[in-house]
Structure formats: C-alpha cells, structure tokens
C-alpha cells in the first residue's frame, strides 16, 4: 500500500445527495413509489453535477487537502451494458479539478445507490451481482489512473443491522417491506432490492453478498491501481453500558453490526469509520438521552468523545489502520456544530500522537444536502445551499471557518 504521506483532512459527499438529476438510480425509483419512505424526492439536490467546481472551491477555501465523493454507477451505466462516456468525462474532470487545487480525491465506489436495472435484477442478491459490480470498479479505477489517494468500496454496508439494533423501531422496517413490495409491483419484478432500503428478512443475505462484492472490488482495485489504499466504511456507534446486563446487550449488538465484517475486511489497507453518536445500554436496553443536555437531530446525546471511542474500538477489533470517512452532527444550530468540532477533533489527534494509525478525517458534510428519508430537513453541512431563488449558491457557515482553524491548529501538533 502507498500510505498517504500526510494526514488527509477533508469533507465527504455522496452523489445522490448532492448531484441531482440521477434519474437512473434505484433510490430515485423508490422516491417515486407509493407509498415511499422518503419525505420528498432528491430532485435537483444541490446541483453538484453542474456546480462541482464551486464545491471544490469551498474545499480549497477551508484549506483542506482531501475530498471524498462517490463515483455513481447509475450515472456511468444507466442502462445495463451501455456506458455513458459523458459521465466518465465528468468524473475525469472532477479528479483533475481536485488535484489542480491541491486536493486529494478519495473515491467511494458505491454510496448506497445503484442502477435501477441492478435493483430490478435483485441487487446484491442477483447471481452475477459480484461480476457486475467488479466491472464498474474496473471502469472507475482505469479512469482514475492512479489519481485516487484512497478508495472506499462500499459505504456503510452494516447500516441496516445497526438501525435494527437500537436506532429504528420494528414498525419502520415493516413499512420498508411494504414500500419494496410496491416497488416490485411498479417495476414488474418479483423482488426489488436496494442498498439502503432493505427487507429485514434479507439483512443477513445482503450482508454476505455485499461482503463478497467488497472482496472482489479489493482485488480489482489492486490489479488496476496497485498501491492505492482500499477498504470499506462501517457505521460505528460509540457504544457504552451502565450495567452488566447492558454490557451483554451491547456486546451482542456489536457482534451483529461489526463482528461479521471482520473476516471480510482482513487484508484491507484501512477500515473507514463513520461515527455520529454514542449509545448507552442498561438492563432494559438503550438508555434515553438526558433531555437537559444538547440533543442532535438523530435524537441522541451530543457526545464529542464518541469519535475517539469509535475509532479506538474498531482499530482494536480489526487491527487495521483507520480512516474517519464520516463524522458530523445533525443540527439547525451551527454554534452547536462549531463547539462539536472544537471538542471532537483534539481527542482524535491525541490518538494519532499516541501512535494509532489514523490516515485521515473527513467531515460529513460539505453542504446541507438530501439526507435520505428526511430529505432536506436534516442539516449537517458546513455550507448552506440557497434554494430560495434557484441559484443553489453555497454560503459558508461559521462552522466552515471553525473546521478550517481546527485543522490548521492540529496539523502543527500531529
């Protein structure tokens, strides 16, 4: 592995959440099914497909040296077997635009969304799913031509297991089954499957299939772009317990959500950690947050220490170097975000100074975007996007400057 010669400080984005107009995506199809889990469709999102240079300029203005973005399969292969050269050219320009600004591109090969035709075939459970994804990975890596500082194969393939173990009620998953049945009927297939809206009865099978896809993707990346660091990202809650029974509940949850991925990622160059919260377990399960203390948009306690706790846990579990591929806070209060950044990052830097192998940190996210089922109501961006007059201008929040200042300060201590 060609380990980055400096710590990667960046922001993360995802195509469906920012680009807009990806009509061939499975998520887009699900947004227009009746009923749907999505509050509204992504539509134009942040218009990043057209305004990608503005996005890169925002990254550069913060003094960051890395940018994580997804290379969308559903853009490149909107119809099975038909490759869109214009889409490849777009990503070619995006990578060159990064490097021209001193920004290292970090690529995500699948950030939940896949082509609609792939979902109709059964998504990751289709017999040839691994081969189809491997072909996408090969195209992307041949296009990148060694320009990527690192590659994330799959984004949070453990998310559904995590949501089912403390973050979402059973009725939410029952509703997802209703939506998927409606999608199958609309698409004219027996089963319609998508990456981030899954049938709870298929969680284990989907996990196993995505693990196989990940292993093949790693092989392709190493064949086409030798030396490029490659891994996947996991959604990681900083779990804690208040009682012995709570510890038992927590450890069972950890095995379901993280343990099964340990074998799949052995030999990878890093493991991506995506952390937003801490959960504490007691005798009866999850302990409710203290209403007197700040609560984030996910309904959990604001805990700046959760980042370092999650990184340390996953490093000890896997033995791999860590890259923080996402970390942030959902809140309308940007002052709270500023305080959260100031309090979270020094502890991460402390782990690096102690010798823990951490390759980089990517804040989620650059700008307020389409946050899946909550659509545009959840605010995690360092920039806001002005949709009122159709300009989609990016407007820096105070937290953008705070993040830049913290990065500059910590760079001198690491």
XYZ file of C-alpha atoms in Angstrom, residues 72-218:
147
model
C -22.062 6.811 -9.243
C -22.601 3.519 -11.062
C -26.097 4.662 -12.075
C -24.596 7.658 -13.894
C -21.997 5.658 -15.792
C -24.199 2.665 -16.697
C -27.750 3.974 -16.781
C -28.794 1.008 -18.901
C -27.186 -2.383 -18.464
C -24.210 -2.717 -20.765
C -24.450 0.873 -22.076
C -21.588 3.063 -20.830
C -22.073 6.832 -20.762
C -18.804 8.412 -21.833
C -20.041 11.866 -20.842
C -20.420 10.668 -17.258
C -16.911 9.220 -17.270
C -15.641 12.538 -18.631
C -17.393 14.344 -15.774
C -15.558 12.288 -13.149
C -12.326 12.695 -15.082
C -12.688 16.487 -14.844
C -13.667 16.240 -11.175
C -10.499 14.339 -10.265
C -8.326 16.734 -12.259
C -10.116 19.643 -10.612
C -9.254 18.242 -7.195
C -5.567 17.835 -7.998
C -5.344 21.284 -9.592
C -6.420 22.729 -6.235
C -4.058 20.591 -4.149
C -6.914 18.320 -3.072
C -6.515 14.532 -2.981
C -9.515 12.614 -4.403
C -10.867 9.797 -2.242
C -13.360 7.715 -4.210
C -16.407 5.832 -2.966
C -17.401 3.155 -5.482
C -20.907 2.612 -4.089
C -22.526 5.059 -1.667
C -25.818 3.125 -1.258
C -27.303 3.957 -4.669
C -27.078 1.528 -7.580
C -28.635 1.469 -11.066
C -32.379 0.852 -11.296
C -31.763 -2.079 -13.631
C -29.472 -3.654 -10.999
C -32.185 -3.375 -8.342
C -34.705 -4.989 -10.710
C -32.325 -7.933 -11.160
C -32.183 -8.472 -7.398
C -29.384 -6.053 -6.496
C -26.627 -7.692 -4.433
C -28.575 -10.969 -4.314
C -28.515 -11.400 -8.104
C -26.350 -14.379 -9.163
C -24.000 -12.167 -11.201
C -24.019 -9.152 -8.847
C -20.346 -9.515 -7.912
C -19.266 -9.634 -11.551
C -21.421 -6.654 -12.480
C -20.029 -4.551 -9.629
C -16.462 -5.650 -10.418
C -16.906 -4.346 -13.967
C -17.975 -0.970 -12.564
C -14.970 -0.920 -10.234
C -12.614 -1.707 -13.130
C -14.002 1.127 -15.249
C -13.633 3.614 -12.405
C -10.101 2.586 -11.492
C -8.962 2.632 -15.120
C -10.383 6.147 -15.340
C -8.695 7.251 -12.119
C -5.246 6.257 -13.451
C -3.626 6.406 -10.019
C -5.089 9.773 -9.093
C -7.070 8.476 -6.095
C -5.456 8.866 -2.687
C -7.714 6.074 -1.362
C -10.751 4.053 -2.398
C -13.819 3.088 -0.333
C -15.599 0.144 -1.960
C -18.929 0.208 -0.099
C -20.421 2.842 2.156
C -21.802 1.571 5.482
C -22.963 -1.904 4.392
C -23.731 -2.566 8.068
C -26.130 0.357 8.440
C -29.363 -1.630 8.297
C -28.170 -4.010 11.016
C -27.212 -1.003 13.118
C -30.601 0.641 12.650
C -32.340 -2.601 13.584
C -30.386 -2.796 16.832
C -31.408 0.333 18.652
C -31.925 3.181 16.207
C -35.244 2.378 14.456
C -38.473 0.772 15.695
C -39.741 -2.534 14.188
C -42.671 -0.807 12.502
C -40.231 1.209 10.373
C -38.835 -1.984 8.884
C -42.331 -3.364 8.337
C -43.097 -0.215 6.346
C -39.913 -0.681 4.296
C -41.227 -4.115 3.298
C -44.467 -2.500 2.131
C -42.507 0.025 0.067
C -40.329 -2.660 -1.523
C -43.404 -4.723 -2.435
C -44.901 -1.624 -4.072
C -41.628 -1.016 -5.912
C -41.550 -4.596 -7.195
C -45.112 -4.259 -8.482
C -44.323 -0.948 -10.193
C -41.130 -2.329 -11.735
C -42.821 -5.545 -12.812
C -40.447 -7.873 -10.972
C -40.757 -10.402 -8.164
C -38.309 -8.574 -5.864
C -36.995 -5.011 -5.941
C -33.898 -4.609 -3.784
C -31.881 -1.503 -2.926
C -28.814 -0.753 -0.843
C -30.257 1.385 1.930
C -33.919 0.334 1.896
C -33.866 -3.384 2.646
C -36.231 -6.159 3.658
C -35.356 -7.023 7.267
C -35.746 -10.720 6.439
C -32.866 -10.392 3.955
C -30.383 -8.442 6.078
C -28.042 -11.391 6.618
C -28.128 -12.467 2.976
C -27.464 -8.915 1.804
C -24.548 -8.597 4.231
C -22.977 -11.789 2.898
C -23.491 -10.726 -0.713
C -22.006 -7.275 -0.146
C -19.038 -8.830 1.644
C -18.360 -10.926 -1.474
C -18.694 -7.843 -3.661
C -16.247 -5.987 -1.440
C -13.621 -8.728 -1.644
C -13.821 -8.787 -5.438
C -13.656 -4.989 -5.587
C -10.470 -5.000 -3.498
